[in-house]
Short mmCIF file of C-alpha atoms in Angstrom, two decimals:
data_model
loop_
_atom_site.label_atom_id
_atom_site.label_comp_id
_atom_site.label_asym_id
_atom_site.label_seq_id
_atom_site.Cartn_x
_atom_site.Cartn_y
_atom_site.Cartn_z
CA UNK A 1157 -19.21 114.66 111.78
CA UNK A 1158 -16.28 116.20 113.13
CA UNK A 1159 -13.31 114.99 114.82
CA UNK A 1160 -11.49 116.69 117.25
CA UNK A 1161 -9.02 117.69 114.85
CA UNK A 1162 -11.10 119.34 112.49
CA UNK A 1163 -12.85 121.13 115.91
CA UNK A 1164 -9.02 122.50 116.70
CA UNK A 1165 -8.37 123.10 113.15
CA UNK A 1166 -11.85 125.54 112.81
CA UNK A 1167 -11.07 126.87 116.22
CA UNK A 1168 -7.73 128.16 114.64
CA UNK A 1169 -9.34 129.34 111.36
CA UNK A 1170 -11.80 131.14 113.12
CA UNK A 1171 -8.96 133.11 115.07
CA UNK A 1172 -7.22 134.06 112.04
CA UNK A 1173 -8.24 132.48 108.70
CA UNK A 1174 -4.91 133.89 107.07
CA UNK A 1175 -2.51 131.61 108.33
CA UNK A 1176 -0.05 129.62 106.34
CA UNK A 1177 -0.26 125.58 105.85
CA UNK A 1178 2.25 125.37 107.51
CA UNK A 1179 1.39 127.31 110.74
CA UNK A 1180 -1.89 125.58 110.77
CA UNK A 1181 -0.37 122.13 110.89
CA UNK A 1182 2.08 123.18 113.41
CA UNK A 1183 -1.13 124.38 115.27
CA UNK A 1184 -3.13 121.07 115.62
CA UNK A 1185 -0.09 118.98 115.41
CA UNK A 1186 -0.56 117.49 111.59
CA UNK A 1187 1.76 117.72 108.78
CA UNK A 1188 0.74 120.33 106.02
CA UNK A 1189 -0.58 117.89 103.64
CA UNK A 1190 -2.79 116.27 106.24
CA UNK A 1191 -3.99 119.92 106.85
CA UNK A 1192 -4.47 120.66 103.08
CA UNK A 1193 -6.28 117.37 103.07
CA UNK A 1194 -8.67 118.36 105.82
CA UNK A 1195 -9.41 121.34 104.79
CA UNK A 1196 -10.11 119.95 101.04
CA UNK A 1197 -12.54 117.58 102.76
CA UNK A 1198 -14.51 120.29 105.31
CA UNK A 1199 -14.75 122.73 101.90
CA UNK A 1200 -16.32 119.87 100.03
CA UNK A 1201 -18.81 119.11 102.83
CA UNK A 1202 -19.60 122.52 103.10
CA UNK A 1203 -18.55 122.67 106.80
CA UNK A 1204 -15.91 125.58 105.19
CA UNK A 1205 -17.92 127.94 103.12
CA UNK A 1206 -15.58 131.09 102.57
CA UNK A 1207 -12.44 132.64 103.92
CA UNK A 1208 -13.58 136.19 103.96
CA UNK A 1209 -12.52 139.33 105.22
CA UNK A 1210 -14.27 141.63 107.74
CA UNK A 1211 -14.30 145.11 106.63
CA UNK A 1212 -15.18 148.05 109.02
CA UNK A 1213 -18.31 150.11 107.40
CA UNK A 1214 -16.99 153.23 108.86
CA UNK A 1215 -13.96 153.34 107.19
CA UNK A 1216 -16.22 153.03 103.81
CA UNK A 1217 -18.42 155.91 105.05
CA UNK A 1218 -21.34 154.18 106.60
CA UNK A 1219 -22.11 155.77 110.07
CA UNK A 1220 -25.24 154.26 110.41
CA UNK A 1221 -26.31 150.50 110.72
CA UNK A 1222 -30.10 149.91 111.37
CA UNK A 1223 -32.14 146.44 111.40
CA UNK A 1224 -35.42 146.55 109.48
CA UNK A 1225 -38.22 144.19 110.21
CA UNK A 1226 -40.16 143.96 107.25
CA UNK A 1227 -43.58 142.88 106.82
CA UNK A 1228 -44.79 142.55 102.94
CA UNK A 1229 -48.58 143.15 101.81
CA UNK A 1230 -50.91 140.61 100.60
CA UNK A 1231 -49.23 138.82 97.27
CA UNK A 1232 -45.85 141.50 97.62
CA UNK A 1233 -43.39 138.70 99.16
CA UNK A 1234 -41.86 138.25 96.25
CA UNK A 1235 -41.37 141.68 95.22
CA UNK A 1236 -40.26 142.90 98.54
CA UNK A 1237 -37.88 140.11 98.38
CA UNK A 1238 -36.10 141.16 95.18
CA UNK A 1239 -36.02 144.70 96.09
CA UNK A 1240 -34.28 143.37 99.42
CA UNK A 1241 -31.61 141.35 97.27
CA UNK A 1242 -30.89 144.10 94.80
CA UNK A 1243 -30.47 146.81 97.54
CA UNK A 1244 -26.48 146.81 98.28
CA UNK A 1245 -27.08 148.70 101.40
CA UNK A 1246 -28.76 145.23 102.73
CA UNK A 1247 -26.05 143.41 104.05
CA UNK A 1248 -27.98 140.55 105.82
CA UNK A 1249 -31.33 139.21 105.58
CA UNK A 1250 -33.26 136.55 107.52
CA UNK A 1251 -36.60 134.99 105.86
CA UNK A 1252 -38.49 134.36 109.15
CA UNK A 1253 -41.58 132.89 110.89
CA UNK A 1254 -43.62 135.41 112.79
CA UNK A 1255 -45.59 138.44 111.86
CA UNK A 1256 -42.51 139.83 109.73
CA UNK A 1257 -41.09 137.84 106.86
CA UNK A 1258 -38.01 139.26 106.80
CA UNK A 1259 -35.52 140.93 109.46
CA UNK A 1260 -32.89 142.73 107.77
CA UNK A 1261 -29.55 144.50 108.60
CA UNK A 1262 -28.20 147.72 106.45
CA UNK A 1263 -25.50 150.20 106.29
CA UNK A 1264 -26.17 153.62 105.18
CA UNK A 1265 -24.25 156.96 105.40
CA UNK A 1266 -27.23 159.32 106.70
CA UNK A 1267 -30.74 158.73 107.61
CA UNK A 1268 -31.74 160.44 104.30
CA UNK A 1269 -30.44 157.79 102.82
CA UNK A 1270 -32.17 154.93 104.99
CA UNK A 1271 -35.47 156.83 103.96
CA UNK A 1272 -34.58 156.66 100.48
CA UNK A 1273 -34.01 153.08 100.84
CA UNK A 1274 -37.16 152.51 102.86
CA UNK A 1275 -39.45 154.86 100.68
CA UNK A 1276 -38.43 152.24 97.63
CA UNK A 1277 -40.54 149.34 99.51
CA UNK A 1278 -43.38 151.69 101.73
CA UNK A 1279 -45.89 151.03 99.16
CA UNK A 1280 -45.21 147.17 99.24
CA UNK A 1281 -44.43 146.39 103.04
CA UNK A 1282 -44.86 147.52 106.42
CA UNK A 1283 -41.30 148.13 108.03
CA UNK A 1284 -39.61 148.52 111.71
CA UNK A 1285 -36.47 150.02 111.67
CA UNK A 1286 -34.31 150.60 115.01
CA UNK A 1287 -31.07 152.09 114.52
CA UNK A 1288 -28.05 149.96 116.21
CA UNK A 1289 -26.08 151.68 118.89
CA UNK A 1290 -23.44 149.24 119.34
CA UNK A 1291 -22.86 145.48 119.05
CA UNK A 1292 -21.80 144.08 122.02
CA UNK A 1293 -21.49 140.49 120.12
CA UNK A 1294 -20.49 140.52 116.66
CA UNK A 1295 -21.11 137.86 114.17
CA UNK A 1296 -19.51 134.68 115.17
CA UNK A 1297 -19.88 130.69 114.52
CA UNK A 1298 -21.77 128.35 116.36
CA UNK A 1299 -19.98 126.59 119.21
CA UNK A 1300 -17.23 124.02 117.76
CA UNK A 1301 -17.87 121.59 120.65
#
């Protein structure tokens, strides 16, 4: 699916997605038009989904990060999912197999804010919350090899 040049191009973009086409081309040994075409194909195939920015939550006042395991009550799965989707504090949520249906990550400014958010779903789901102390591995792409 990906050749060595595509992999090199992706590796460079993972390090710095703001590089110009000219710089990307120089780093992978191609012309700018060739890199532009390869990027277009990678985007069309859904390999490259976004060029994004990594914002420090603390800079926006979010001092706490929590991971919440959520088990909806019988018949409440869709209601709980909608509440999660509508709550801006949830920055990620995975629907998973096992005892819990959702594992979600959220940023809050205080424990009181966390309580208010969890109280909104307390009558619809059981939750188990862990406060994140540190993040030894930040979100990263899967291996490109």
